[in-house]
PDB file of C-alpha atoms in Angstrom:
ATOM      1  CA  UNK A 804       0.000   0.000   0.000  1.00 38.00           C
ATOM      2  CA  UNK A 805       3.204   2.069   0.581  1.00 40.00           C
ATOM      3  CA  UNK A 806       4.838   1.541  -2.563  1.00 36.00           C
ATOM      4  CA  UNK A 807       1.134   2.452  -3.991  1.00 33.00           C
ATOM      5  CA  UNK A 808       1.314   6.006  -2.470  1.00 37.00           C
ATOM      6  CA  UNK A 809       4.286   6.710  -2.836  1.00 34.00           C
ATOM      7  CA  UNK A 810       4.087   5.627  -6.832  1.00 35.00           C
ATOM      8  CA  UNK A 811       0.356   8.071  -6.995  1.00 34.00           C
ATOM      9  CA  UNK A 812       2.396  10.652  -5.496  1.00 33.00           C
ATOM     10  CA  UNK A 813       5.602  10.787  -7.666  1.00 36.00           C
ATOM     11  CA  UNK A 814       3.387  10.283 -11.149  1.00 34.00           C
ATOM     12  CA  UNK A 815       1.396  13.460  -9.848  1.00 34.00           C
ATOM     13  CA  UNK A 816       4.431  14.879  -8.791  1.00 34.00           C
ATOM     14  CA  UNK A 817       5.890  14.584 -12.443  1.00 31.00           C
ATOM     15  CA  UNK A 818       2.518  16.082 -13.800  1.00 31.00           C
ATOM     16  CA  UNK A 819       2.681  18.371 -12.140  1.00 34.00           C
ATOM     17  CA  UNK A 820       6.076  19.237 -12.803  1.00 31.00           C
ATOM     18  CA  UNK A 821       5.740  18.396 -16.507  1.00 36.00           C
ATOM     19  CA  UNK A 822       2.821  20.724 -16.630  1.00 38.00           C
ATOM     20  CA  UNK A 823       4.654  23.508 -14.916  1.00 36.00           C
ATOM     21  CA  UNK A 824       7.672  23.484 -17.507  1.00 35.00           C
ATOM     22  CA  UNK A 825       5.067  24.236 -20.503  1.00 54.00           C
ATOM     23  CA  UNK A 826       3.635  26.967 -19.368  1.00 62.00           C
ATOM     24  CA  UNK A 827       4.860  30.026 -21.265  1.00 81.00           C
ATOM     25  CA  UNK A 828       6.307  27.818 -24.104  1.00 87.00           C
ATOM     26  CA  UNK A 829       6.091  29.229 -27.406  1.00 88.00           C
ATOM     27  CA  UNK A 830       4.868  26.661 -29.828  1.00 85.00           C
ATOM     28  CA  UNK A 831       5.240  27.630 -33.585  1.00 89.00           C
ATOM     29  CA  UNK A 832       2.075  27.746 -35.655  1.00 90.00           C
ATOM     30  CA  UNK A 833       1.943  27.568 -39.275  1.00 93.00           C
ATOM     31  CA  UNK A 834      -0.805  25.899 -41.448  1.00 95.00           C
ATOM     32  CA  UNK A 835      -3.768  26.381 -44.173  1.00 97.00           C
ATOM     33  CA  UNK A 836      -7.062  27.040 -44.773  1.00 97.00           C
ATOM     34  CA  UNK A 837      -9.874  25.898 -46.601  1.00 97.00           C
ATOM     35  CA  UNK A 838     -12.319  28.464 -46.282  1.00 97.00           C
ATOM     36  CA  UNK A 839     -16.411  28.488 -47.864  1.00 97.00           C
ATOM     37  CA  UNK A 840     -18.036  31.373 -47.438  1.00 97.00           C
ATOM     38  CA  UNK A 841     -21.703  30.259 -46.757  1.00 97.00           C
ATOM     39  CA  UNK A 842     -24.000  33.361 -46.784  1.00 97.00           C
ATOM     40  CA  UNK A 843     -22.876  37.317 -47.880  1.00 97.00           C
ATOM     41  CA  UNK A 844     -24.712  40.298 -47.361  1.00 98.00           C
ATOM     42  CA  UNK A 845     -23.325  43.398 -49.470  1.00 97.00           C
ATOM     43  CA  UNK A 846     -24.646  47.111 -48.115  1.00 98.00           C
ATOM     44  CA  UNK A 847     -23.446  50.020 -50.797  1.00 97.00           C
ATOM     45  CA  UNK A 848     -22.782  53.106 -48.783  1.00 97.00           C
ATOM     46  CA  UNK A 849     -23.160  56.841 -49.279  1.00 94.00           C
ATOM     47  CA  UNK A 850     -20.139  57.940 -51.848  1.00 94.00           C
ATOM     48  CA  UNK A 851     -19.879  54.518 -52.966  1.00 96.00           C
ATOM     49  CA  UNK A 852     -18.312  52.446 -50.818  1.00 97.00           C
ATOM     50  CA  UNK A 853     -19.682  49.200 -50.198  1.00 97.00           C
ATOM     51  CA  UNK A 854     -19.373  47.127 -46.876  1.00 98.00           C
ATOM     52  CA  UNK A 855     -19.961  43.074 -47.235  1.00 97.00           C
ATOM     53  CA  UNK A 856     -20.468  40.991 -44.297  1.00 98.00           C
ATOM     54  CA  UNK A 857     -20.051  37.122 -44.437  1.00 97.00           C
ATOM     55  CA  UNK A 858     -20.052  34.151 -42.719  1.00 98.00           C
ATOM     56  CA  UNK A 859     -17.756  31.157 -43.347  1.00 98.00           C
ATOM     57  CA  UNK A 860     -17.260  27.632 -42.956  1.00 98.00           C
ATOM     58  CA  UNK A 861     -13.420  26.546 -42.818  1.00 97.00           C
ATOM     59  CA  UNK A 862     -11.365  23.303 -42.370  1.00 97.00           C
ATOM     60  CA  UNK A 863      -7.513  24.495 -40.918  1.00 96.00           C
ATOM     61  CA  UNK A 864      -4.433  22.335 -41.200  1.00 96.00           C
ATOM     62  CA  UNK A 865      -1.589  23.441 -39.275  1.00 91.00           C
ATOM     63  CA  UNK A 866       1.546  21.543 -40.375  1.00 88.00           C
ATOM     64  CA  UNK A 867       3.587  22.966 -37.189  1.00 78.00           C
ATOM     65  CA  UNK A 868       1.804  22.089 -33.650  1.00 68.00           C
ATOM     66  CA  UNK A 869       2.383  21.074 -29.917  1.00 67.00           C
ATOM     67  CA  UNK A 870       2.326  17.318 -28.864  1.00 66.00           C
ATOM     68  CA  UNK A 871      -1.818  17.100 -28.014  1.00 72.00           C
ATOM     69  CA  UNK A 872      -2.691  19.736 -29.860  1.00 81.00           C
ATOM     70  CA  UNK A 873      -5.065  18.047 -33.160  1.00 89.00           C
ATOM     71  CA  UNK A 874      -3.400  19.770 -36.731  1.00 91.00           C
ATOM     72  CA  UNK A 875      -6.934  19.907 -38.210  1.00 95.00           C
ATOM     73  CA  UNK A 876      -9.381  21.755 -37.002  1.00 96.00           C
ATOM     74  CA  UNK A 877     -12.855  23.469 -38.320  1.00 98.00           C
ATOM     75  CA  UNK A 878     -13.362  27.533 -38.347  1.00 98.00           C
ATOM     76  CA  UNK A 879     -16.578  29.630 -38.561  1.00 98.00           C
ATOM     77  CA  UNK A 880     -16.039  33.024 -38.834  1.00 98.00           C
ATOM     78  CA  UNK A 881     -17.761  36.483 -40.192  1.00 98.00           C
ATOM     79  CA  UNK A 882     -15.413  38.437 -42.404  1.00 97.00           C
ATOM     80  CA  UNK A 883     -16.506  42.518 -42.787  1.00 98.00           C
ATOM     81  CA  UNK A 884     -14.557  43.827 -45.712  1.00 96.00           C
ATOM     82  CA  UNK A 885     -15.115  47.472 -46.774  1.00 97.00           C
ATOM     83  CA  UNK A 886     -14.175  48.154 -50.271  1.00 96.00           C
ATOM     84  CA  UNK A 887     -13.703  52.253 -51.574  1.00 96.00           C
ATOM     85  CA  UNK A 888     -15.661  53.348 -54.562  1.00 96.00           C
ATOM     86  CA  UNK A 889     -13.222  51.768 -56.678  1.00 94.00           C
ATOM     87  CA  UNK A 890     -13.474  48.354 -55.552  1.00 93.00           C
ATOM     88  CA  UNK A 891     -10.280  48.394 -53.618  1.00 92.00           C
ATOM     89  CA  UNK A 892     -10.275  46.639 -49.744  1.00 93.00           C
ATOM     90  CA  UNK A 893      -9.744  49.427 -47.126  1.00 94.00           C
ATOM     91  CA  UNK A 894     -10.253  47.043 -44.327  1.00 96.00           C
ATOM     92  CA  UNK A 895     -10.540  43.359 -43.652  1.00 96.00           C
ATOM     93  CA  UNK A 896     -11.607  42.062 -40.097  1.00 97.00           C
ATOM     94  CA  UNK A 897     -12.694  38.267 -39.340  1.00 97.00           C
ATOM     95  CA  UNK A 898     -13.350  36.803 -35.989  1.00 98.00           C
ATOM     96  CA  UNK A 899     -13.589  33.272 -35.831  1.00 98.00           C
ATOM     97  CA  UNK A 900     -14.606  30.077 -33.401  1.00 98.00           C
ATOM     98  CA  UNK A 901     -12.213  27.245 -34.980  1.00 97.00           C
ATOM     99  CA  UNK A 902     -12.743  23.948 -33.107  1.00 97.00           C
ATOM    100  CA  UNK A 903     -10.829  20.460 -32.672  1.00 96.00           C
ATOM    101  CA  UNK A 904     -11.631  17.167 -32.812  1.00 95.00           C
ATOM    102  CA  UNK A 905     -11.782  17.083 -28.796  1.00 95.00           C
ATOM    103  CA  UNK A 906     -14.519  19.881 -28.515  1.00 97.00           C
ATOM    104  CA  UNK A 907     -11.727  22.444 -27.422  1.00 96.00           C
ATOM    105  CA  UNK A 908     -12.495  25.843 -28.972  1.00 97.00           C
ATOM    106  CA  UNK A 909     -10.114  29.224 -28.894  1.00 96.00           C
ATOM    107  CA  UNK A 910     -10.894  32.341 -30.818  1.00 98.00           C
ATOM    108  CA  UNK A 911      -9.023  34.215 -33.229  1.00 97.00           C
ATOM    109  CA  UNK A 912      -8.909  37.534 -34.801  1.00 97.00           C
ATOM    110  CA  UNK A 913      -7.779  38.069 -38.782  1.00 97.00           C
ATOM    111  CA  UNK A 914      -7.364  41.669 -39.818  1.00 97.00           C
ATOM    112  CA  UNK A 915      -6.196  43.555 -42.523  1.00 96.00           C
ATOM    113  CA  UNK A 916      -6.241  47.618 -43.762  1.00 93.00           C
ATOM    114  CA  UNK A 917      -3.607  47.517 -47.095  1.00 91.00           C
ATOM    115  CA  UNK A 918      -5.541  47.332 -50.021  1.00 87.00           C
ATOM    116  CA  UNK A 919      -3.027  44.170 -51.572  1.00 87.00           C
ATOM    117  CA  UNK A 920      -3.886  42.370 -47.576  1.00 90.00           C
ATOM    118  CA  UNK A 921       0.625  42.764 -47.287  1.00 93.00           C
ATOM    119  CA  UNK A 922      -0.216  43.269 -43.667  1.00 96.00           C
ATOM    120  CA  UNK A 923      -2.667  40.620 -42.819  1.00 96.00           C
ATOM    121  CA  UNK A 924      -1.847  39.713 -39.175  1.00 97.00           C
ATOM    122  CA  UNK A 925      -3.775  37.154 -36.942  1.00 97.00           C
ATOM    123  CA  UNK A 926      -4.224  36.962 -33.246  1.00 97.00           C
ATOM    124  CA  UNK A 927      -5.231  34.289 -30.630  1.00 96.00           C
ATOM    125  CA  UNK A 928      -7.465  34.870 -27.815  1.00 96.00           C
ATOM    126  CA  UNK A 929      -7.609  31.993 -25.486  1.00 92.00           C
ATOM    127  CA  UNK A 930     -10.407  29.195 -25.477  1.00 96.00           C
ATOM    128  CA  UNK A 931     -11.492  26.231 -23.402  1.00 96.00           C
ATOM    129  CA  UNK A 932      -9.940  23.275 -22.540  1.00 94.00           C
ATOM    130  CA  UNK A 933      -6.331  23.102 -24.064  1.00 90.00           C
ATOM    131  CA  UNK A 934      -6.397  26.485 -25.589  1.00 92.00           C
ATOM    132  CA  UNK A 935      -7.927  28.237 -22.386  1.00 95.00           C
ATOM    133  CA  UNK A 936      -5.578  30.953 -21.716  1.00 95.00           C
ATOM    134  CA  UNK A 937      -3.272  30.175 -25.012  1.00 93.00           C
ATOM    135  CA  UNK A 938      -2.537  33.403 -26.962  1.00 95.00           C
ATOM    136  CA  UNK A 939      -0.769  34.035 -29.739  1.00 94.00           C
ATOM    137  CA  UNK A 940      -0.394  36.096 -33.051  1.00 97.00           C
ATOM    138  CA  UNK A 941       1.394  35.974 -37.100  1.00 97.00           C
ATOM    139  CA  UNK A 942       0.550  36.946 -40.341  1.00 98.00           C
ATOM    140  CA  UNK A 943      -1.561  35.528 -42.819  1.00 96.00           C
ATOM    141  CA  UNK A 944      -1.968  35.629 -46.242  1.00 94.00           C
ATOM    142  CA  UNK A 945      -4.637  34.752 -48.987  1.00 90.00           C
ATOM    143  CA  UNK A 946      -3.816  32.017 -51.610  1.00 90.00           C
ATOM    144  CA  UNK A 947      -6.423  32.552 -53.576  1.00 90.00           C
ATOM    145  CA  UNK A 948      -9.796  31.217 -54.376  1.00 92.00           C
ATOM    146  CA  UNK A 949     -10.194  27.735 -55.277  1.00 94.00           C
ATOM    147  CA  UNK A 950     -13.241  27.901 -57.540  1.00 94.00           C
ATOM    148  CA  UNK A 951     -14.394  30.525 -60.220  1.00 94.00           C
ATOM    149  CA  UNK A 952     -17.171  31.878 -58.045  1.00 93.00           C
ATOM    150  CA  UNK A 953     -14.970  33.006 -55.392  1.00 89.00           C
ATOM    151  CA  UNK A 954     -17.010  31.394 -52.872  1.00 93.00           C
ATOM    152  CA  UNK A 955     -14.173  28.558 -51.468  1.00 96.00           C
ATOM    153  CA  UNK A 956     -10.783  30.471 -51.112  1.00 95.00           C
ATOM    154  CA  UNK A 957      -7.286  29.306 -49.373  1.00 96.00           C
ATOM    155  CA  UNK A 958      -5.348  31.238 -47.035  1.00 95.00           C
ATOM    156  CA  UNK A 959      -1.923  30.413 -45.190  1.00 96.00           C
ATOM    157  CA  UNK A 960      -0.496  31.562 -41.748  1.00 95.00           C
ATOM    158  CA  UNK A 961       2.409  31.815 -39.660  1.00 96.00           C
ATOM    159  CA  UNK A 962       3.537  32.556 -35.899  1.00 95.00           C
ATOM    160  CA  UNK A 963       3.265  31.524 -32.919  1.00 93.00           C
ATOM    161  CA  UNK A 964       1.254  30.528 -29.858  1.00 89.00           C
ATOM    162  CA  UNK A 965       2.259  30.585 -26.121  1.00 90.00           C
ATOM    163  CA  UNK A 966       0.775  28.390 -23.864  1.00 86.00           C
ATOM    164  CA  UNK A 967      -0.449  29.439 -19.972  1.00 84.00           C
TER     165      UNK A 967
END
């Protein structure tokens, strides 16, 4: 019964342990997206602007990730893009849930004011379970769409996440 505590105590010990040693650990974060945008609403504005708000339906790969942490992952998010008169982007800003195969969830920002997206930049907010508390930020950059109608699109990212 001994040996049985004592063995309880020094596994918790090293989870413990184990656990303290990651927190703070920057974990590198680079991937792709699928993205379908599944509904679009576009509002023309006075001088001719026009602002479109969307909502999309994603499948993420990230070919860098922590030990435990699922590379694919699914993303819903609702762009707002406001084009100038001309048709040029002015500013780009997306928040999204993106969820893993466990049921964890974190949030993340996508944002963007150059009219070419050169300064795309992402940011993590925290979650639940594995990402609660995670944060982290990189750039991003569209690849493209994927189909003539614009409606399915692929985007890349890098940076990095720190863990609590």
């Amino acid at each position: 019964m001994k040996y049985l505590k004592t063995s309880v105590l020094a596994l918790a010990a090293v989870f413990a342990m184990g656990n303290l040693a990651s927190a703070g650990t920057t974990v590198p974060s680079h991937g792709y997206g699928l993205n379908t945008t599944t509904s679009s609403t576009v509002t023309p504005l006075e001088g001719g602007a026009t602002l479109i708000k969307s909502t999309t339906h994603g499948f993420w790969v990230e070919t860098s990730t922590e030990a435990n942490f699922p590379s694919e992952k699914v993303a819903d998010c609702t762009p707002t893009l406001l084009l100038s008169a001309k048709g040029a982007p002015i500013a780009y800003r997306s928040v999204c849930t993106v969820s893993d195969i466990d049921g964890d969830v974190f949030v993340a920002t996508i944002a963007a004011t150059k009219p070419d997206f050169s300064d795309c930049a992402w940011a993590m907010h925290g979650g639940t379970g594995k990402y609660a508390g995670a944060t982290g930020s990189g750039q991003c950059k569209s690849a493209g769409p994927i189909t003539k109608d614009g409606n399915n699109s692929k985007s890349t990212w890098t940076g990095e996440w720190v863990l609590p």
